[in-house]
Coordinates of C-alpha atoms and ligand atoms in Angstrom, one line a residue:
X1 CA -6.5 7.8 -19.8
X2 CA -4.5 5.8 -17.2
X3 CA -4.8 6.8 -13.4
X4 CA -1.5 6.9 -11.6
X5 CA -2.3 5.3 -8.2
X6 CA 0.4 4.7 -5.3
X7 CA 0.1 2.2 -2.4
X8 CA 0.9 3.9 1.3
X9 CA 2.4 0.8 3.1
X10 CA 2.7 -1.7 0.1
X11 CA 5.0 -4.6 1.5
X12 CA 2.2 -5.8 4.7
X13 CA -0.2 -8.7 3.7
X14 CA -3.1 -6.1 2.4
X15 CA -0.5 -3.9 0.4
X16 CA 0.7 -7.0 -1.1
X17 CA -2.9 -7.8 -2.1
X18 CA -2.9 -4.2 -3.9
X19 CA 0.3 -5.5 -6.0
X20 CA -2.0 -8.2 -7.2
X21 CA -5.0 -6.8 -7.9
X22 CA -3.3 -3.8 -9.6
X23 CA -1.3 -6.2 -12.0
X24 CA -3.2 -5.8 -15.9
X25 CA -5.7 -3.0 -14.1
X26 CA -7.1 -1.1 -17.2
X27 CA -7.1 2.3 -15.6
X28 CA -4.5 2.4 -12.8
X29 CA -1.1 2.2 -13.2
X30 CA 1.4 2.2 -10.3
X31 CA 3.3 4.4 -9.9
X32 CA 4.4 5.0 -5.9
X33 CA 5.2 2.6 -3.4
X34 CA 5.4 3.2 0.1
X35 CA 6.7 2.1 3.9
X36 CA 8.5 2.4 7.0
X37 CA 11.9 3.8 7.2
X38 CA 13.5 0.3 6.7
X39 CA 12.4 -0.2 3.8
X40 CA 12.4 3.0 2.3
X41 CA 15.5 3.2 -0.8
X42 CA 15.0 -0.2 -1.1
X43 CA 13.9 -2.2 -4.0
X44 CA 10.5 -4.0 -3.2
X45 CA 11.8 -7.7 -3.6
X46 CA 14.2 -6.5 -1.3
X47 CA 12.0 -4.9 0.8
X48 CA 9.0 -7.0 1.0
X49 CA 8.6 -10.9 1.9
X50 CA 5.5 -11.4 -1.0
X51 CA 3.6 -14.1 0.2
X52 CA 0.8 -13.8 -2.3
X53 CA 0.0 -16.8 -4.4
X54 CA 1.1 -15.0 -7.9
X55 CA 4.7 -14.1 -8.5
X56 CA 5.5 -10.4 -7.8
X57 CA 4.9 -8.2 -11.0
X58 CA 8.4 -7.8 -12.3
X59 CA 8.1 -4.1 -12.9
X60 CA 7.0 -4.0 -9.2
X61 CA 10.0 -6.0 -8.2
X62 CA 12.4 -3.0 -9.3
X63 CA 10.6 -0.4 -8.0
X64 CA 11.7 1.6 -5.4
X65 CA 10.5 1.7 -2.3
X66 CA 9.5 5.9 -1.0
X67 CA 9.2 6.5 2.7
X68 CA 5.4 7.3 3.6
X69 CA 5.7 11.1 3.5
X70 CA 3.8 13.2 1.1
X71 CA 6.8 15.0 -0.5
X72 CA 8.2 11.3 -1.5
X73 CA 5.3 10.4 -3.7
X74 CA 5.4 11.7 -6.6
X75 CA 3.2 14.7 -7.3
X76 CA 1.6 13.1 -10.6
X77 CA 0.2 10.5 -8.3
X78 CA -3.6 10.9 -8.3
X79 CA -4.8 8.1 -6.1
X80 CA -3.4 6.7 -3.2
X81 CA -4.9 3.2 -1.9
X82 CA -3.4 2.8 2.1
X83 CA -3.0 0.0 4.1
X84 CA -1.3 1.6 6.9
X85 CA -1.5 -0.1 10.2
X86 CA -4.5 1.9 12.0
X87 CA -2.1 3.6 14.2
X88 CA 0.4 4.7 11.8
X89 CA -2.8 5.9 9.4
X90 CA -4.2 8.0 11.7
X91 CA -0.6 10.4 11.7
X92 CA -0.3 10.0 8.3
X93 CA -3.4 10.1 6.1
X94 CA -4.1 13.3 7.2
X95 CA -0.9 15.0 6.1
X96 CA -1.3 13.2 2.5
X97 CA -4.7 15.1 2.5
X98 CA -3.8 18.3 3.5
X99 CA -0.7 18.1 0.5
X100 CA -4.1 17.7 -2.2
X101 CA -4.1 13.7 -2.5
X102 CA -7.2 11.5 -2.9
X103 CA -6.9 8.5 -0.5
X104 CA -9.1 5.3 -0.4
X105 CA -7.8 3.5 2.6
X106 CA -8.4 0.2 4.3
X107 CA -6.9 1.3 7.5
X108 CA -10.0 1.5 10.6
X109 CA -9.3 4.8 11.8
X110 CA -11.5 7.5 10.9
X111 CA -14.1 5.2 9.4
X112 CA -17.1 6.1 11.9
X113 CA -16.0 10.1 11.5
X114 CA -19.0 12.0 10.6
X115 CA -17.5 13.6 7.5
X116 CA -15.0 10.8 6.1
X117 CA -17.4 8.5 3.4
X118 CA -17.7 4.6 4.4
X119 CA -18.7 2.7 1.4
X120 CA -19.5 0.2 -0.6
X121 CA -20.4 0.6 -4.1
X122 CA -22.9 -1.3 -4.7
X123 CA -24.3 -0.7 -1.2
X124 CA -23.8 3.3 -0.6
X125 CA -22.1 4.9 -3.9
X126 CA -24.4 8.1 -2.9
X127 CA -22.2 8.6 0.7
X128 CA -18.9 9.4 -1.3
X129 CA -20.8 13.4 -1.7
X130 CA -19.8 13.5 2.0
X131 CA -16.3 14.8 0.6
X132 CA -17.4 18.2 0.3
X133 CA -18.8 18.4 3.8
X134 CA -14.7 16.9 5.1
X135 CA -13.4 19.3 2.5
X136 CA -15.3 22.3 4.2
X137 CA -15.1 21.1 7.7
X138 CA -11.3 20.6 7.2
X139 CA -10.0 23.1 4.5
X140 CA -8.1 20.0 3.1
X141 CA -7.9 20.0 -1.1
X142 CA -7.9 16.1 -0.7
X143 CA -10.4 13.4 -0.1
X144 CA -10.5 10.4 2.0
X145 CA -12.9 7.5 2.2
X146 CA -12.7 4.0 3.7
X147 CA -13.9 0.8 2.7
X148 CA -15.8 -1.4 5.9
X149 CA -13.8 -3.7 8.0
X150 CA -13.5 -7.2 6.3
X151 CA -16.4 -8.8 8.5
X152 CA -18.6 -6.4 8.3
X153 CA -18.0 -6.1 4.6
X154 CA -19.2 -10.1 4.8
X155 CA -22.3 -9.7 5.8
X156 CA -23.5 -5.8 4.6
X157 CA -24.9 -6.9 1.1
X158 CA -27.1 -9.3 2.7
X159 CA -28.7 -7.2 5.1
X160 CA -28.7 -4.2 1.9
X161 CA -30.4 -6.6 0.0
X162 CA -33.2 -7.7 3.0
X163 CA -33.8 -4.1 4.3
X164 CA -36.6 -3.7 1.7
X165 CA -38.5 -5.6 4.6
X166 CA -37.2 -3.4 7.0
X167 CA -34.2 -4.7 9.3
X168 CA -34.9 -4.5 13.0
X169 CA -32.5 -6.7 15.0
X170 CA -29.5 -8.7 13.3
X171 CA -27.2 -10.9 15.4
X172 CA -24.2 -12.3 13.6
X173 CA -21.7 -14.6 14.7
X174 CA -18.4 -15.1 12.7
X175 CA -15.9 -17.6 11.7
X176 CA -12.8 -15.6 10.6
X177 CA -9.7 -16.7 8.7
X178 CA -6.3 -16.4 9.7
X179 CA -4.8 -13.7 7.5
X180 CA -7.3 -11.2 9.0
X181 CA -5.2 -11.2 11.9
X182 CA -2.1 -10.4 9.7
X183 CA 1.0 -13.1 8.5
X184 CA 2.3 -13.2 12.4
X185 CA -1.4 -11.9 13.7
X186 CA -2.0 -15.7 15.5
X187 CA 0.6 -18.1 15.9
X188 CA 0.6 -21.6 14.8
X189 CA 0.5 -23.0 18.3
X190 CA -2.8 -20.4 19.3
X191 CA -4.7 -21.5 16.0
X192 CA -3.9 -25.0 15.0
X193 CA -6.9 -27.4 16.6
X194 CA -8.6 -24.7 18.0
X195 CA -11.2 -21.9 17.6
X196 CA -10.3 -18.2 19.6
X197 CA -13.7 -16.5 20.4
X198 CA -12.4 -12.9 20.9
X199 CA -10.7 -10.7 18.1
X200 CA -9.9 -7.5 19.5
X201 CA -12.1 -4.5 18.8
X202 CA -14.1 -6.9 16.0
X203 CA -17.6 -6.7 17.2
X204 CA -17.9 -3.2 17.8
X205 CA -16.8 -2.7 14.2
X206 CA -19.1 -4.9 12.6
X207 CA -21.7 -3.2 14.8
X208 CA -21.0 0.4 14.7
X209 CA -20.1 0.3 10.4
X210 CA -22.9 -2.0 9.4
X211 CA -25.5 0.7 10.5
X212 CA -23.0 3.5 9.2
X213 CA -23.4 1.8 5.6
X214 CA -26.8 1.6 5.5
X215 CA -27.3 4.9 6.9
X216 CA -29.5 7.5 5.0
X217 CA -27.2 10.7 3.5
X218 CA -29.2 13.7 3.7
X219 CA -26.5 15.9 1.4
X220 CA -24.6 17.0 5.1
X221 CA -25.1 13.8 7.6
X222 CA -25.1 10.1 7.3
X223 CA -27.7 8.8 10.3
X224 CA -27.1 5.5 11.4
X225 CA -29.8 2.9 10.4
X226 CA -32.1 2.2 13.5
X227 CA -31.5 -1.6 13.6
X228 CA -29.4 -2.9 16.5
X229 CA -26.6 -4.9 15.9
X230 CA -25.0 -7.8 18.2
X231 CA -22.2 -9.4 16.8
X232 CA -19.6 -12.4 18.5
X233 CA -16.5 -12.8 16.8
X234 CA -14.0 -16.0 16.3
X235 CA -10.8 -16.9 14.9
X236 CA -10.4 -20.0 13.1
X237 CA -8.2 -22.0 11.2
X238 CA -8.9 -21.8 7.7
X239 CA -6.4 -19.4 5.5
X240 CA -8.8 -16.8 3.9
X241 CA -12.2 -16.1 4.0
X242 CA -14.8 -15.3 6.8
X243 CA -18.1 -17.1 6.9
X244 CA -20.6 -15.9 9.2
X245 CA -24.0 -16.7 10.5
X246 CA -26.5 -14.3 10.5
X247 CA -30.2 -13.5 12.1
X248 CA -31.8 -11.0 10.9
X249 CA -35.6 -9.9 12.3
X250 CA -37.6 -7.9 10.1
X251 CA -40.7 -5.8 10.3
X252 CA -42.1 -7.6 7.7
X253 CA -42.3 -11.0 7.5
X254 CA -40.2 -12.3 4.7
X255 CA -40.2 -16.4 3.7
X256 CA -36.7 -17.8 2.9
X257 CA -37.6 -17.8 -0.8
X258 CA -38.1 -14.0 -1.0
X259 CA -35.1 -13.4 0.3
X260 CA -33.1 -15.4 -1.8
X261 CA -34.7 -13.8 -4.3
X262 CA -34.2 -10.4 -2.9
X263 CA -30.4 -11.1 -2.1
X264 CA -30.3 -12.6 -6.1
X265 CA -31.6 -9.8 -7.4
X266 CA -29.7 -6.9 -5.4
X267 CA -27.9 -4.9 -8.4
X268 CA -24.3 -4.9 -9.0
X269 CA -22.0 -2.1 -10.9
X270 CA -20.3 -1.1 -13.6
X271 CA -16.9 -0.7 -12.2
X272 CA -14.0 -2.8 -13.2
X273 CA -13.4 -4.8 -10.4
X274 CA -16.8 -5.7 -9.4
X275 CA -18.3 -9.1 -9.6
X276 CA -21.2 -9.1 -12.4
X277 CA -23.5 -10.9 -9.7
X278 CA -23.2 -9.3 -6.1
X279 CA -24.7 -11.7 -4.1
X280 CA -24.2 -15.7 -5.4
X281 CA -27.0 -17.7 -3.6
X282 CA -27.1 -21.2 -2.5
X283 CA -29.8 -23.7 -2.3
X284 CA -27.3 -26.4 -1.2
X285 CA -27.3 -25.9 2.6
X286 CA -23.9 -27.1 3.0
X287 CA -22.3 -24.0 1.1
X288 CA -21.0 -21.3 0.9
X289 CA -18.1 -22.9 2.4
X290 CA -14.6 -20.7 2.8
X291 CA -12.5 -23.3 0.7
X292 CA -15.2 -23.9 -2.0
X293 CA -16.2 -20.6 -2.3
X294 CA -13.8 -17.9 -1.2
X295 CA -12.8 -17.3 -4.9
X296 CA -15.9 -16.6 -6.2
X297 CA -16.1 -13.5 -8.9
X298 CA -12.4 -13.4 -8.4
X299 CA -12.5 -13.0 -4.6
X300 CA -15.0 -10.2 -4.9
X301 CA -19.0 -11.8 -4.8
X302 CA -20.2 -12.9 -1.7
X303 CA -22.2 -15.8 -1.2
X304 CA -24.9 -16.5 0.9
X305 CA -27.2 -19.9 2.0
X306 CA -28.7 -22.4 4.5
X307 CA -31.4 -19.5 4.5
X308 CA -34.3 -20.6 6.7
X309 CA -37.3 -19.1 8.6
X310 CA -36.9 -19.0 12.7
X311 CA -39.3 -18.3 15.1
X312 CA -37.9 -14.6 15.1
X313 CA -37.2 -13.8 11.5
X314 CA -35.0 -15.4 8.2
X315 CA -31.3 -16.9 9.4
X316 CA -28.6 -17.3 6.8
X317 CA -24.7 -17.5 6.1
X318 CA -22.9 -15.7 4.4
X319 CA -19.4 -15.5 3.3
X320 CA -16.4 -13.4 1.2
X321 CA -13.0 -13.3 1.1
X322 CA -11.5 -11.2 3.6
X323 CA -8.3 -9.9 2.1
X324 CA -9.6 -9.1 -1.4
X325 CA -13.2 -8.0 -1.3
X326 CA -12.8 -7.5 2.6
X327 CA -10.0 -5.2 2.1
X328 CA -7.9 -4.5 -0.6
X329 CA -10.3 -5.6 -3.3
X330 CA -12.6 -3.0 -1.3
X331 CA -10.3 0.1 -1.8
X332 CA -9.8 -1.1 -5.0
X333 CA -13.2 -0.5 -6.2
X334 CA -14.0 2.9 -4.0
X335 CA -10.9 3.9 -5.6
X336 CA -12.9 3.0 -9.3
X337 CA -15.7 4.8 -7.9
X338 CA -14.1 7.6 -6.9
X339 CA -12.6 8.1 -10.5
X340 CA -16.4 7.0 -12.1
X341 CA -17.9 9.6 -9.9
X342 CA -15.1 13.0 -10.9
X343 CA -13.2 12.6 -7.5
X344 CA -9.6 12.2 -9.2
Ligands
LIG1 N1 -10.1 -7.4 11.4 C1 -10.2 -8.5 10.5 C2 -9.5 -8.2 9.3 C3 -10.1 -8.8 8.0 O1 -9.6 -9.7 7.4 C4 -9.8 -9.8 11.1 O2 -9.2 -9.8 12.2 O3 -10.2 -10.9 10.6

């Protein structure tokens, strides 16, 4: 039976990304688009400058645009994926979830709040049972969950996959596209034959959710795993997908081949959207590379390589493309979870 799903802020660069991935979805079918007050009455060609690399769906293109308010969406909607601006989320999610909605949103606030799941799929499905601990804690009939911040989102199946040897220490240092920072995030002039090491409020995401995600769930509390996290983040300019180089120490020793092996073997699911092969590992040291590879498992598999022993434990990159499996891609697949799992 089809799942009607609505999009709170469709016409930004991630909502757009929704559009796309939504297009032919087997389950969800769109129903509700929404954003600011300018748009709102509009239809959303009108509304929306689409600057995804597939022509807007032409049902989508007659839609009307709803403000962002939960009497506006229609009350048959079950889902709502949100890519509200972080600031703008933080007023409004909550009142969807008070009016009974189930909300998988991209936007950072509320992801490190005890009660409010942050997951992964293939990494943390078991987390989503925090939603009866929100639903108690804050009388609200709906649901909300997040999906990780594209970098950290990058380099999480990697480190899921090695903590079978038991992660101590990681250090990460990224090299992030463009459209993370939005279509006007970084100008031209900033980007263009140059690197920017500082993205506002980055590092202390990758830091903070990475040990969120592969916290242990009790049935009431997610505690954070004990590894420390360092993390340095740069802009540069390639169009879409962060690659990232990554130190992990372990407790056990671990060769480069084992954890190849281990990062090969980590399990994938059964959800629509997912890749059938998490974790794509190279032996060519040269790759993954963001050009070559960001498209991998339609946007959605992350690849890893150059892994080699240092004196201090295994080092490694590892890449994915931000805006689909590091953000809407993300949502996408919590929201299939969410429906898998009895949520909606
Ligand atoms: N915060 C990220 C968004 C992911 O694409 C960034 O700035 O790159």
């Amino acid at each position: 039976m089809a799942v009607r799903v609505g999009i709170l802020g469709a016409t930004g660069a991630v909502g757009q990304r929704f559009i796309q991935l939504l297009d032919g979805h087997p389950t969800f079918e769109l129903a509700s688009l929404t954003a600011s007050e300018d748009s709102a009455g509009k239809t959303y060609a009108d509304a929306a400058k689409w600057r995804v690399n597939t022509p807007i769906p032409e049902d989508v293109a007659e839609m009307e645009v709803d403000p962002t308010a939960p009497d506006a969406v229609p009350d048959d909607v079950d889902l709502l994926f949100s890519s509200l601006p972080s600031g703008v989320a933080t007023e409004v999610e909550p009142e969807f979830l008070q009016a009974g909605y189930v909300v998988s949103s991209n936007s950072s606030n509320d992801r490190m709040a005890p009660d409010v799941p942050l997951t992964i799929p293939e990494v943390n499905p078991e987390h989503l049972d925090l939603i009866e601990v929100q639903r108690d804690e804050r009388g609200w009939d709906g649901a909300l969950v997040k999906n990780p911040n594209c970098s950290t989102i990058t380099m999480v199946p990697t480190l899921a996959a090695l903590d079978q040897f038991g992660l101590e220490e990681v250090h990460v240092s990224t090299l992030q596209a463009v459209s993370g920072a939005g279509y006007s995030g970084v100008t031209s002039m900033e980007i263009i034959d140059n690197a920017i090491p500082h993205i506002g409020g980055e590092e202390n995401k990758m830091e903070t959710e990475s040990r969120k995600l592969l916290g242990e769930f009790d049935g009431v509390d997610v505690s954070l795993h004990e590894m420390d996290v360092a993390a340095s983040c740069n802009r540069i300019p390639t169009l879409d997908g962060h690659l990232e180089n990554v130190f992990a120490e372990t407790t056990e020793e671990v060769t480069p081949e084992e954890a190849k092996e281990a990062m090969r073997e980590y399990p994938g699911v059964d959800l629509h959207s997912a890749p059938e092969q998490l974790i794509h590992v190279f032996d060519d040291p040269s790759r993954p590379q963001p050009r070559l590879d960001r498209e991998r498992g339609d946007g959605m598999q992350v690849s890893a390589g150059g892994v080699q022993e240092t004196a201090a434990g295994i080092k490694y990159n590892c890449l994915a493309h931000n805006t689909i499996r590091g953000a809407a891609g993300a949502s996408l697949l919590n929201g299939e979870l969410l429906v898998e799992e009895g949520w909606v």
